[in-house]
Coordinates of C-alpha atoms in Angstrom, one line a residue:
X10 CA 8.0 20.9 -17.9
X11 CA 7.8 24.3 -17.5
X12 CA 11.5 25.8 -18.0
X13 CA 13.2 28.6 -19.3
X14 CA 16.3 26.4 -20.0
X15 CA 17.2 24.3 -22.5
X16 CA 17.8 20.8 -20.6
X17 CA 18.5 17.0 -22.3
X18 CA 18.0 14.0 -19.8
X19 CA 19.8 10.9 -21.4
X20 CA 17.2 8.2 -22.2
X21 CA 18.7 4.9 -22.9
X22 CA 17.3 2.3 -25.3
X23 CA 15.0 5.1 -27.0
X24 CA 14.8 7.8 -29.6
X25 CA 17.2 10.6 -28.9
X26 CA 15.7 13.2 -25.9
X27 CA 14.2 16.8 -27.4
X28 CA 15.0 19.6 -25.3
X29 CA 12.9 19.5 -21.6
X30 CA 12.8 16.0 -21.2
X31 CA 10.8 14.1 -22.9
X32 CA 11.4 11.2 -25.0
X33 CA 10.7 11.1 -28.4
X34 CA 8.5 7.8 -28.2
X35 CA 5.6 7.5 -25.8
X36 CA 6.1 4.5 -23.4
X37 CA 3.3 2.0 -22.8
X38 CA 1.0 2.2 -19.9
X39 CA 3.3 -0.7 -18.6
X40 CA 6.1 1.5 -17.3
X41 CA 3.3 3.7 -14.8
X42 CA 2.0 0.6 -13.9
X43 CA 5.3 -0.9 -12.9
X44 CA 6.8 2.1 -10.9
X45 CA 3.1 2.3 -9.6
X46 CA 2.9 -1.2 -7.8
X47 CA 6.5 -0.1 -5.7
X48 CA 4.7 3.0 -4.6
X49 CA 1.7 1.2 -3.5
X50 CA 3.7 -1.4 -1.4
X51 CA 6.2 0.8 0.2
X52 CA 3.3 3.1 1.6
X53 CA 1.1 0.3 2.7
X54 CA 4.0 -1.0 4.6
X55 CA 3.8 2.3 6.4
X56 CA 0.6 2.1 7.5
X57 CA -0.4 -1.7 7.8
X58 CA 2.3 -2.7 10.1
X59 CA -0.3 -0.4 12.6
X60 CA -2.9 -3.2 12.7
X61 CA -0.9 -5.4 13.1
X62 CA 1.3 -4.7 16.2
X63 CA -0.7 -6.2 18.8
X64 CA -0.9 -9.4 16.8
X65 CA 3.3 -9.8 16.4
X66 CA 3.9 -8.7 20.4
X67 CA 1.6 -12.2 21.4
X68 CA 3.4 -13.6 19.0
X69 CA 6.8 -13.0 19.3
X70 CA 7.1 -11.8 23.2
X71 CA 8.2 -8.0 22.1
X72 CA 8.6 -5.3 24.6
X73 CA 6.8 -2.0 24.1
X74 CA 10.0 -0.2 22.8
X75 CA 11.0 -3.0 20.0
X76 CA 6.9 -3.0 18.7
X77 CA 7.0 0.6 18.5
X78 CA 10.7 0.2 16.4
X79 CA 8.7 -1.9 13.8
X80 CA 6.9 1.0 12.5
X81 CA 9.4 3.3 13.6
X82 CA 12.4 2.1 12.2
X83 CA 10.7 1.7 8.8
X84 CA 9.7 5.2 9.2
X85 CA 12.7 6.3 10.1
X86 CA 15.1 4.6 7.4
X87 CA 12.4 5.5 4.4
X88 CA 12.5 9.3 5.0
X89 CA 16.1 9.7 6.1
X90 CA 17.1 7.8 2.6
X91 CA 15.0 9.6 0.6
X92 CA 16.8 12.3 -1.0
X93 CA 20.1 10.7 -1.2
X94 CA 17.9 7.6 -3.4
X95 CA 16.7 10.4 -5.7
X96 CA 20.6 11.4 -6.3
X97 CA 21.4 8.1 -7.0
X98 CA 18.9 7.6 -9.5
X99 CA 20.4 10.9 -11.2
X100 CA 23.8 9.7 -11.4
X101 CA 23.2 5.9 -11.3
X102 CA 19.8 5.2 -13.3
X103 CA 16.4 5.5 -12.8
X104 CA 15.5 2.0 -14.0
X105 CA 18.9 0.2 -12.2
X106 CA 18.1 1.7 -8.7
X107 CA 14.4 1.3 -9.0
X108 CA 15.2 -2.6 -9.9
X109 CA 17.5 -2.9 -7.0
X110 CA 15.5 -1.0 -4.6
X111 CA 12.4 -3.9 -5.8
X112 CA 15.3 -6.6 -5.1
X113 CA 16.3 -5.4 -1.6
X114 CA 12.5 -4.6 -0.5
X115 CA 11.5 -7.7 -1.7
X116 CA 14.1 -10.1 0.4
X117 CA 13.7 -7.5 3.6
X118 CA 10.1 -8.4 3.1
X119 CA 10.4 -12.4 2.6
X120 CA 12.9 -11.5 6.0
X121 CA 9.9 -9.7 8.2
X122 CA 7.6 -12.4 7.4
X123 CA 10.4 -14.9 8.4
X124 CA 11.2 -13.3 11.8
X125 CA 11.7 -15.7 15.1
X126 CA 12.4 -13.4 17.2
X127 CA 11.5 -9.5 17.4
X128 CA 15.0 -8.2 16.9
X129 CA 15.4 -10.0 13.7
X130 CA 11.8 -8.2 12.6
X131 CA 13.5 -4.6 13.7
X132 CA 16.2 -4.7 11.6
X133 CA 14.1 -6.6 8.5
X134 CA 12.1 -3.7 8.8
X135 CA 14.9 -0.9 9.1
X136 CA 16.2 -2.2 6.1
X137 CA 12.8 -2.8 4.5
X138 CA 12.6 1.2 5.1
X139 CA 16.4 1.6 3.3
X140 CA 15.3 -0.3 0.2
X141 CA 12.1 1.6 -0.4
X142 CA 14.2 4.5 -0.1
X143 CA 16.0 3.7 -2.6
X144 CA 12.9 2.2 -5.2
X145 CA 10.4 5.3 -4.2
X146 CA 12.4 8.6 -5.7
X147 CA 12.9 7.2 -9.2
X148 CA 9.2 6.3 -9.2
X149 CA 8.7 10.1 -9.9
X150 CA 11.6 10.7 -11.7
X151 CA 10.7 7.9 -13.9
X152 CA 7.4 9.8 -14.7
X153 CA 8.8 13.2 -15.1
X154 CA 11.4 11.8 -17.9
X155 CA 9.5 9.6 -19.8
X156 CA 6.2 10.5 -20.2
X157 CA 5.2 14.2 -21.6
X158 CA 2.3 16.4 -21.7
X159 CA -1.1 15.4 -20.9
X160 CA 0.0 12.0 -20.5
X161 CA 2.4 12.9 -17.3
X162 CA -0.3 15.3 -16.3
X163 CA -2.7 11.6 -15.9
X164 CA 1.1 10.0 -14.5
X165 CA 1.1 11.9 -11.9
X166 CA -2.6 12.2 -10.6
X167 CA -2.3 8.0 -10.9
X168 CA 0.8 8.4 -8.4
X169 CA -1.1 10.4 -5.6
X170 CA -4.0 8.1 -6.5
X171 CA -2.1 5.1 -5.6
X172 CA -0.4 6.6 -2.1
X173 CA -3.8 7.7 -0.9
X174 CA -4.8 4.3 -1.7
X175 CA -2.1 2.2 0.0
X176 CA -2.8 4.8 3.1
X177 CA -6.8 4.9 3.3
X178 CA -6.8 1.0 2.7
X179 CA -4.2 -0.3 4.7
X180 CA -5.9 -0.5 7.7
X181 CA -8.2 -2.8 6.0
X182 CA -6.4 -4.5 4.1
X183 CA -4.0 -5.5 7.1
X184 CA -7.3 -6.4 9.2
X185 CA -8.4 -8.6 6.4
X186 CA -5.2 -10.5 6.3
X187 CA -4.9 -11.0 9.9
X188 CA -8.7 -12.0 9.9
X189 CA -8.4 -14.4 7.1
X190 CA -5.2 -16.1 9.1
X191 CA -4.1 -17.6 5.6
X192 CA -2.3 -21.0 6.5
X193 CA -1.9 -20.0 10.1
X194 CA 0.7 -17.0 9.5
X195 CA -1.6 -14.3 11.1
X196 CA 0.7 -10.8 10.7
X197 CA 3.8 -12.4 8.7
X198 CA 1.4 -12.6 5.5
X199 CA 1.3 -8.5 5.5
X200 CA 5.0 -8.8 4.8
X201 CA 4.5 -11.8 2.2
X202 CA 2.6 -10.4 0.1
X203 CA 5.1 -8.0 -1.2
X204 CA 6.9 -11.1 -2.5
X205 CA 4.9 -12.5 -4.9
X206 CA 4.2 -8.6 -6.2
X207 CA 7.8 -7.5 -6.7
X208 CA 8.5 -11.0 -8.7
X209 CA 6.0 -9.7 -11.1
X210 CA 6.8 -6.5 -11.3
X211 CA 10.2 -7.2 -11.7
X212 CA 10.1 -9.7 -14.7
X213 CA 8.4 -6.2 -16.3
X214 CA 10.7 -3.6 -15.5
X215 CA 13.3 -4.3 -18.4
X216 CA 10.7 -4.5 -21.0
X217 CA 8.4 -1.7 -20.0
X218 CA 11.0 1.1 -18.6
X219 CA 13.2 2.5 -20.6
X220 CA 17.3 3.8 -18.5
X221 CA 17.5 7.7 -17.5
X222 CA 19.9 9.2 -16.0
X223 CA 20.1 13.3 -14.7
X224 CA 23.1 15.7 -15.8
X225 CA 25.2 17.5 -13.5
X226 CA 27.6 15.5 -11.8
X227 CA 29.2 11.9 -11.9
X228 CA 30.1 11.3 -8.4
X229 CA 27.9 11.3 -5.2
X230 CA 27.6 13.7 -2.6
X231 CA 29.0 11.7 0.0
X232 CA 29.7 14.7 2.9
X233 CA 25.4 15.8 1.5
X234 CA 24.4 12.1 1.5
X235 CA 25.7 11.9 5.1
X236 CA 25.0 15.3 6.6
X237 CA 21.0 14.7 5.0
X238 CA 20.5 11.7 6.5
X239 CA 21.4 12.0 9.8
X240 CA 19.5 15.4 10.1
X241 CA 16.2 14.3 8.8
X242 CA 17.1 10.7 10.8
X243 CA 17.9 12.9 13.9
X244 CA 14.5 14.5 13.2
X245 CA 11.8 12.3 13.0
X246 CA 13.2 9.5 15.4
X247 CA 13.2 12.4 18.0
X248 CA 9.8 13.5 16.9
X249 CA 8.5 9.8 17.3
X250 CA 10.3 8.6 20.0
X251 CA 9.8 11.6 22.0
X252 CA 6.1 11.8 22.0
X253 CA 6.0 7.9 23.1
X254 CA 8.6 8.7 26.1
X255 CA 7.4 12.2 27.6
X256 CA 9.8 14.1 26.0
X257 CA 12.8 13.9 28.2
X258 CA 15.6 16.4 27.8
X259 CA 17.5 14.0 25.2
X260 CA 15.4 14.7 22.6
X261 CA 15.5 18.2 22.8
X262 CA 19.5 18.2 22.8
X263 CA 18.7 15.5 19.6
X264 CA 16.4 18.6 17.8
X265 CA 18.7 21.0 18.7
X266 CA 21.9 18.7 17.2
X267 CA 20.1 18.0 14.2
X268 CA 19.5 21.8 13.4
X269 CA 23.0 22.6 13.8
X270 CA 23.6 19.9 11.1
X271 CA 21.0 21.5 8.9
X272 CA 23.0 24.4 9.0
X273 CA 25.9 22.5 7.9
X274 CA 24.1 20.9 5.6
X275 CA 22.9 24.1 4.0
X276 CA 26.6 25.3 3.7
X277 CA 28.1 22.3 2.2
X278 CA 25.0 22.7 -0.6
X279 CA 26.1 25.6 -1.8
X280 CA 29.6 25.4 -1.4
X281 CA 29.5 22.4 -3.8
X282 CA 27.3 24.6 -6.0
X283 CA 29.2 27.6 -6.3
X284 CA 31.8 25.0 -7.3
X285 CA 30.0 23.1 -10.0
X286 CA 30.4 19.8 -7.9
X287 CA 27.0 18.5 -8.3
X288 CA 25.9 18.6 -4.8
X289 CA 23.3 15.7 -3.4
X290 CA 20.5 18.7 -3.4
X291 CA 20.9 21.4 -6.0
X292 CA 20.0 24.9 -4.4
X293 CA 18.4 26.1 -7.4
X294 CA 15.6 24.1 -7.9
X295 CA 14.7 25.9 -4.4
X296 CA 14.8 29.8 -6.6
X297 CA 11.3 28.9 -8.4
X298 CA 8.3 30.0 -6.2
X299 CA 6.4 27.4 -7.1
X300 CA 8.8 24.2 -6.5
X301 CA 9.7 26.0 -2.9
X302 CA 6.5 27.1 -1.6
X303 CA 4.6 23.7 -2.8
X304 CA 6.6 21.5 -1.2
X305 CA 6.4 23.2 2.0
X306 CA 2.7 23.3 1.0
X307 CA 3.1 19.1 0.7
X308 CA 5.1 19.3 3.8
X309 CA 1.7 20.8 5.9
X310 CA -0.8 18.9 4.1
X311 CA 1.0 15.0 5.1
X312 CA 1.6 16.6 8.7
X313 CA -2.8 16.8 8.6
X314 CA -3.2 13.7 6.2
X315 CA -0.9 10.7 7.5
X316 CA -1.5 11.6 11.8
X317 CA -5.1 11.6 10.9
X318 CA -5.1 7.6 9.8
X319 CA -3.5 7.1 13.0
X320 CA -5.4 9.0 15.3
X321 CA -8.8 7.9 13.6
X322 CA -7.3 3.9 14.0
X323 CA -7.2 4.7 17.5
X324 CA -10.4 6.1 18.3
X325 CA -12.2 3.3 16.2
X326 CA -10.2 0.4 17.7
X327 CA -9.9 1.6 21.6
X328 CA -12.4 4.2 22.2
X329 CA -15.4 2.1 20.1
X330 CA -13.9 -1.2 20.4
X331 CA -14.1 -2.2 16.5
X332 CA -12.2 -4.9 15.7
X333 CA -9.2 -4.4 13.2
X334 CA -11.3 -5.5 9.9
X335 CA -14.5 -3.3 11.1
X336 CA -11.8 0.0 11.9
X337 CA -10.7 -0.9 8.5
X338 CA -14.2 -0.9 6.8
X339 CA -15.0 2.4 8.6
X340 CA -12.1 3.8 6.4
X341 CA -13.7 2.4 3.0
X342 CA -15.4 6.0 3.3
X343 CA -12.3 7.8 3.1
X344 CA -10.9 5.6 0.0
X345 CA -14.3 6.1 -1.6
X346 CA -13.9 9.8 -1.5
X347 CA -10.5 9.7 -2.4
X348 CA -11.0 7.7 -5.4
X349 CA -13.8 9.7 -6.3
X350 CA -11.7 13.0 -6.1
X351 CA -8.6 11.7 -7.7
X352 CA -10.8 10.2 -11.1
X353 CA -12.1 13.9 -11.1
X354 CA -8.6 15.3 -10.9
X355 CA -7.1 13.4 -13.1
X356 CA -9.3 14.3 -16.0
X357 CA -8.4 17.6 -15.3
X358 CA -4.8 17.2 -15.2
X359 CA -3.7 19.3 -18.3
X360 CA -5.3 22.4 -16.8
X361 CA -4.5 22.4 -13.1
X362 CA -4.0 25.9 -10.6
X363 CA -2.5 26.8 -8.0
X364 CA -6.2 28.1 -7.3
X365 CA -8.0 24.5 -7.9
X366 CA -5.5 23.0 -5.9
X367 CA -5.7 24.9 -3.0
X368 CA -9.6 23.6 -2.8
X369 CA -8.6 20.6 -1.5
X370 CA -6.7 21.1 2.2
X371 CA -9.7 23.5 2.1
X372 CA -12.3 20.5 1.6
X373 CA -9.9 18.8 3.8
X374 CA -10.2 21.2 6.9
X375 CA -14.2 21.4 6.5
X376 CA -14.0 17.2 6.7
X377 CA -12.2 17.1 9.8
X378 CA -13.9 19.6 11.2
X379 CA -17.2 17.5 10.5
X380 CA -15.3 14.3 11.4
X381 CA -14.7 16.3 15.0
X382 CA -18.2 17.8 15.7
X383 CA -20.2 14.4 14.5
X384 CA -17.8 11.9 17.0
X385 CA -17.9 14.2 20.4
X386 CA -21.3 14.6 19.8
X387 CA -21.6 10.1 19.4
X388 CA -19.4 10.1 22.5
X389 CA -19.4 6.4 23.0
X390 CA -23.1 5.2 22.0
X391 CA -23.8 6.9 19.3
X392 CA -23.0 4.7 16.1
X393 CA -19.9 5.0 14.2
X394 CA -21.8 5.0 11.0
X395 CA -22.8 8.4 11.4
X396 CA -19.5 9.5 10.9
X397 CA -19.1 8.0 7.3
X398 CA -20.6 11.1 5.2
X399 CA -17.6 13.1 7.5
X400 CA -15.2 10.8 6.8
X401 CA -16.4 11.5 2.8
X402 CA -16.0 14.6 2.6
X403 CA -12.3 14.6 4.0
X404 CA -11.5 12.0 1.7
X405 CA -12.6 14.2 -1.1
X406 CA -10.2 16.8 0.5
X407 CA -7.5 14.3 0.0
X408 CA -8.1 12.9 -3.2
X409 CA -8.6 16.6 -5.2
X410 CA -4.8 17.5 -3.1
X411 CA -2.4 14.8 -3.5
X412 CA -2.1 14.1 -7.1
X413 CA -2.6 17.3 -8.3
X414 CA -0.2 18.9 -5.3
X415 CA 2.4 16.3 -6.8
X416 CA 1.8 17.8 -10.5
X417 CA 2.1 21.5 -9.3
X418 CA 5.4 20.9 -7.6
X419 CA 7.1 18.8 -9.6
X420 CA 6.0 20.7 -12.8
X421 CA 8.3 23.7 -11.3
X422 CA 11.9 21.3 -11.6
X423 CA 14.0 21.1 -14.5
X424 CA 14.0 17.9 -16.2
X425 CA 17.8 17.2 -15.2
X426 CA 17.0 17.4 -11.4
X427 CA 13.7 15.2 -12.0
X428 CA 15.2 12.2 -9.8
X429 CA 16.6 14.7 -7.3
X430 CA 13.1 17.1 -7.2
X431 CA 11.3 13.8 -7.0
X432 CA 13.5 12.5 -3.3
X433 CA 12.7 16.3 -2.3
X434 CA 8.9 16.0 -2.5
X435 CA 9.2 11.9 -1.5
X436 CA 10.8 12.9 1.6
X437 CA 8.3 15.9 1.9
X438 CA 5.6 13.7 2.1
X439 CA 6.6 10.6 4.1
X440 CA 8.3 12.7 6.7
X441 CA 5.6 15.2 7.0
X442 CA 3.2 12.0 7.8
X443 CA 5.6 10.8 10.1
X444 CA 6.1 13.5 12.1
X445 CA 2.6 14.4 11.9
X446 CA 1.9 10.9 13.9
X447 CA 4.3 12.6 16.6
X448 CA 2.5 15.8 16.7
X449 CA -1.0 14.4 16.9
X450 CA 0.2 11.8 19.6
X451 CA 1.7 14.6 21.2
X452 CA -1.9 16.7 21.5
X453 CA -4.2 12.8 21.9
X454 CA -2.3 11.1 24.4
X455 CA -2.4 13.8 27.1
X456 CA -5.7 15.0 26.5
X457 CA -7.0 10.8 26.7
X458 CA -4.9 11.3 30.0
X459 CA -6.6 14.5 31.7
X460 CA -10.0 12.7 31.0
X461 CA -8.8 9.7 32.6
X462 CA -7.5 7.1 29.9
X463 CA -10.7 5.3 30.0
X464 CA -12.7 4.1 26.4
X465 CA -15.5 7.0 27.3
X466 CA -12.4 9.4 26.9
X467 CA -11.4 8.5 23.4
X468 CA -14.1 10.3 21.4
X469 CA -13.4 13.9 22.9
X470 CA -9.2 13.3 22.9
X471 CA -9.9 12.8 18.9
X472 CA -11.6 15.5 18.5
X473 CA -9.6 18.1 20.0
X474 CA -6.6 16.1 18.5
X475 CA -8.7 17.0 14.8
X476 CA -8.2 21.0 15.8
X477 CA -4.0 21.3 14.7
X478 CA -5.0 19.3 11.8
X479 CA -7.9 21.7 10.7
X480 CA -5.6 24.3 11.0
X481 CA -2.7 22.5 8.9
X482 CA -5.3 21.9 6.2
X483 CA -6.0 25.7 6.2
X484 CA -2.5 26.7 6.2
X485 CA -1.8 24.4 3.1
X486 CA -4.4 25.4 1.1
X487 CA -3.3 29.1 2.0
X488 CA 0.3 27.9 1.4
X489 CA -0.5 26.5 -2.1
X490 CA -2.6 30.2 -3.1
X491 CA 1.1 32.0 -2.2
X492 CA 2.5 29.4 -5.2
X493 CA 0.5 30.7 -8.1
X494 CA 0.5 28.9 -12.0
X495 CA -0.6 26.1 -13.9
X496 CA 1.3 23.0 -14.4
X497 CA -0.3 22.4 -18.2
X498 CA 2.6 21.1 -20.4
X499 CA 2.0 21.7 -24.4

């Protein structure tokens, strides 16, 4: 990594650490493909559980308020544990907390598909959402530390493969599953599945990942670890909730709370700082340009990139009454050009700009904007096939942003922060997809409602929905441009 500092991250079980991190023998491919398969099932759990909510309120009597809780209080619990997961990896290990995280996601998982009663399935999924929160941030840290050069370069572009994966196919993957109706568990084998994929991955991690640990500290933030998770907690609950309830006054008082606790939040940073205390967020990582300005960059681009799966779900499944499997086959073209895009990236990892970066949200914005045009001008007969070489084209967008948006921030953190950069950039990009649900709900649901709620109205509420999300494509790719550099490593 880039740095003007000599750092040493302490690798356990290996070769001494040369200065900036990187281990003196190269791991196998088996470590990426470890930390890779608890990336790809914590963000599918954030996207199938979608599909399948209609499915678990027949089945298990839920009101309106504990259906929207299962995807919210996954949402919710994930993002708020974010960064504090990252500092626990730091001080705790990588490896250890990524194991446990596996452990606890694993029996929340066995739990959800287990439910009787709705409640129960809330607070499996709440704590699914913790235990992912605690697995995801080493999963980058894990990369940054132990592999090195053009090798981490292909790490990295593999991770932002995998989450646009687990977020272009879930929708089809949880249609398929619900379809199929495997030994008559309808939804609860979305949730089972994780089982059988943490056992596995689990009986590798010992042999495959080697223990790392951050400097800077022995003991945890506790006052940081607190005063962070409530904030961004305080945040996007608000964000989501309110949008679903008309925004009543409380959640303007809960915004206007959790600001006050940034603010707090910000103070107790430095404070422990100036004192050497090793505070849950180190406030220098935020001095470098590029780590700053690229993860509010990653910030805008989720805001356009996870709302969009949602909104597109809704028009496909309401306004052209497609069935959950055929709405999830209409987003094979977005995984196709995703896939597409990311192989292309990732061969040229080693070389990336800030320049060649920034062509993606740009990509991006021209897909949506294509995506809008093409489904008001369908209105309701038109076919939904004609939107496919759209839907490419912003899938392209995606696939040649993620990965290599990933590389360019995380190649601007010192190696003894990795853990800690890594729950920055995690909660970056889950939160920014959550709260982007909020803001596009916030723009669809009362333009469906001028134009009278009915199916015929779906196809012009997603298109204006599509306009703030062209613009947040064109503001990250602008964003990105103001973070110049290359994240080559030699």
């Amino acid at each position: 990594m880039t740095s003007e500092t000599s750092t040493e991250v302490v690798v356990e079980g290996r070769a001494p650490t040369p200065p900036g991190g990187a281990p003196a023998a190269a791991p196998s491919a088996g470590a990426l493909l470890v930390v890779l398969v608890g990336t790809f099932i914590t963000v599918l759990d954030f996207f199938i559980a979608n599909v399948a909510v209609p499915a678990i309120k027949a089945d298990l009597g839920a009101s309106a308020a504990q259906a929207q809780m299962f995807v919210v209080g996954y949402g919710v619990a994930f993002t708020a544990g974010l960064i504090t997961g990252g500092r626990l990896g730091d001080l705790f290990g990588r490896r250890r907390l990524f194991t446990l995280g596996m452990v606890l996601f694993m029996l929340a998982s066995a739990a959800c598909s287990l439910a009787p009663t709705a409640t129960v399935l809330v607070v499996a999924r709440i704590a699914q959402g913790a235990a992912a929160a605690l697995m995801v941030p080493q999963v980058l840290g894990i990369i940054g530390t132990v592999y090195t050069g053009a090798a981490r370069d292909r790490a990295f572009n593999a991770y932002g493969l995998v989450i646009g994966v687990a977020g272009v196919f879930g929708q089809f993957i949880g249609g398929a599953l619900i379809t199929v109706d495997v030994a008559g568990l309808s939804w609860r084998t979305i949730f089972l599945i994780n089982v059988p994929l943490c056992l596995v991955s689990l009986a590798f991690v010992g042999r495959t990942i080697p223990e790392s640990r951050g400097e800077g500290g022995t003991r945890l933030d506790l006052v940081g670890a607190l005063l962070v998770t409530a904030s961004l907690g305080i945040i996007v609950f608000a964000l989501l909730e309110g949008q679903e309830s008309g925004w009543p006054l409380w959640v303007w008082e809960a915004m206007a709370g959790a600001a006050v606790l940034l603010a707090v939040t910000v103070w107790h940073l430095r404070r422990r700082a100036a004192a050497d205390r090793g505070p849950l967020i180190e406030p220098a990582l935020f001095k470098g340009r590029v780590f700053s300005v690229g993860l509010t960059a990653t910030v805008v681009y989720f805001l356009a990139m996870g709302s969009f799966f949602f909104v597109l779900a809704l028009y496909l499944q309401l306004g052209r009454g497609l069935s959950p499997l055929e709405s999830g086959s209409v987003f094979l073209a977005l995984g196709a050009g995703y896939f597409g895009a990311s192989v292309v990236s990732s061969r040229k990892a080693a070389s990336v700009t800030a320049r060649r970066v920034a062509v993606g949200p740009l990509t991006l914005a021209i897909g949506y904007t294509a995506v809008a045009l093409t489904a008001d001008r369908l209105d309701t007969t038109g076919h939904v096939l004609w939107l496919l070489p759209a839907l490419l084209v912003a899938g392209l967008g995606m696939g040649l942003t993620t990965g290599p948006l990933t590389n360019l921030v995380l190649g601007a953190a010192v190696p003894e922060h990795a853990a800690s950069a890594s729950g920055l950039l995690n909660t970056a990009q889950e939160g920014g997809a959550a709260v982007g649900v909020a803001i596009a709900g916030a723009v669809f649901f009362p333009t469906l409602a001028d134009a009278g709620g009915s199916a015929s109205a779906y196809p012009h509420a997603f298109a204006v929905t599509l306009v703030p999300l062209i613009a947040l494509g064109l503001l990250a790719s602008v964003l990105v441009l103001a973070a110049p550099g290359r994240t080559a490593r030699r």
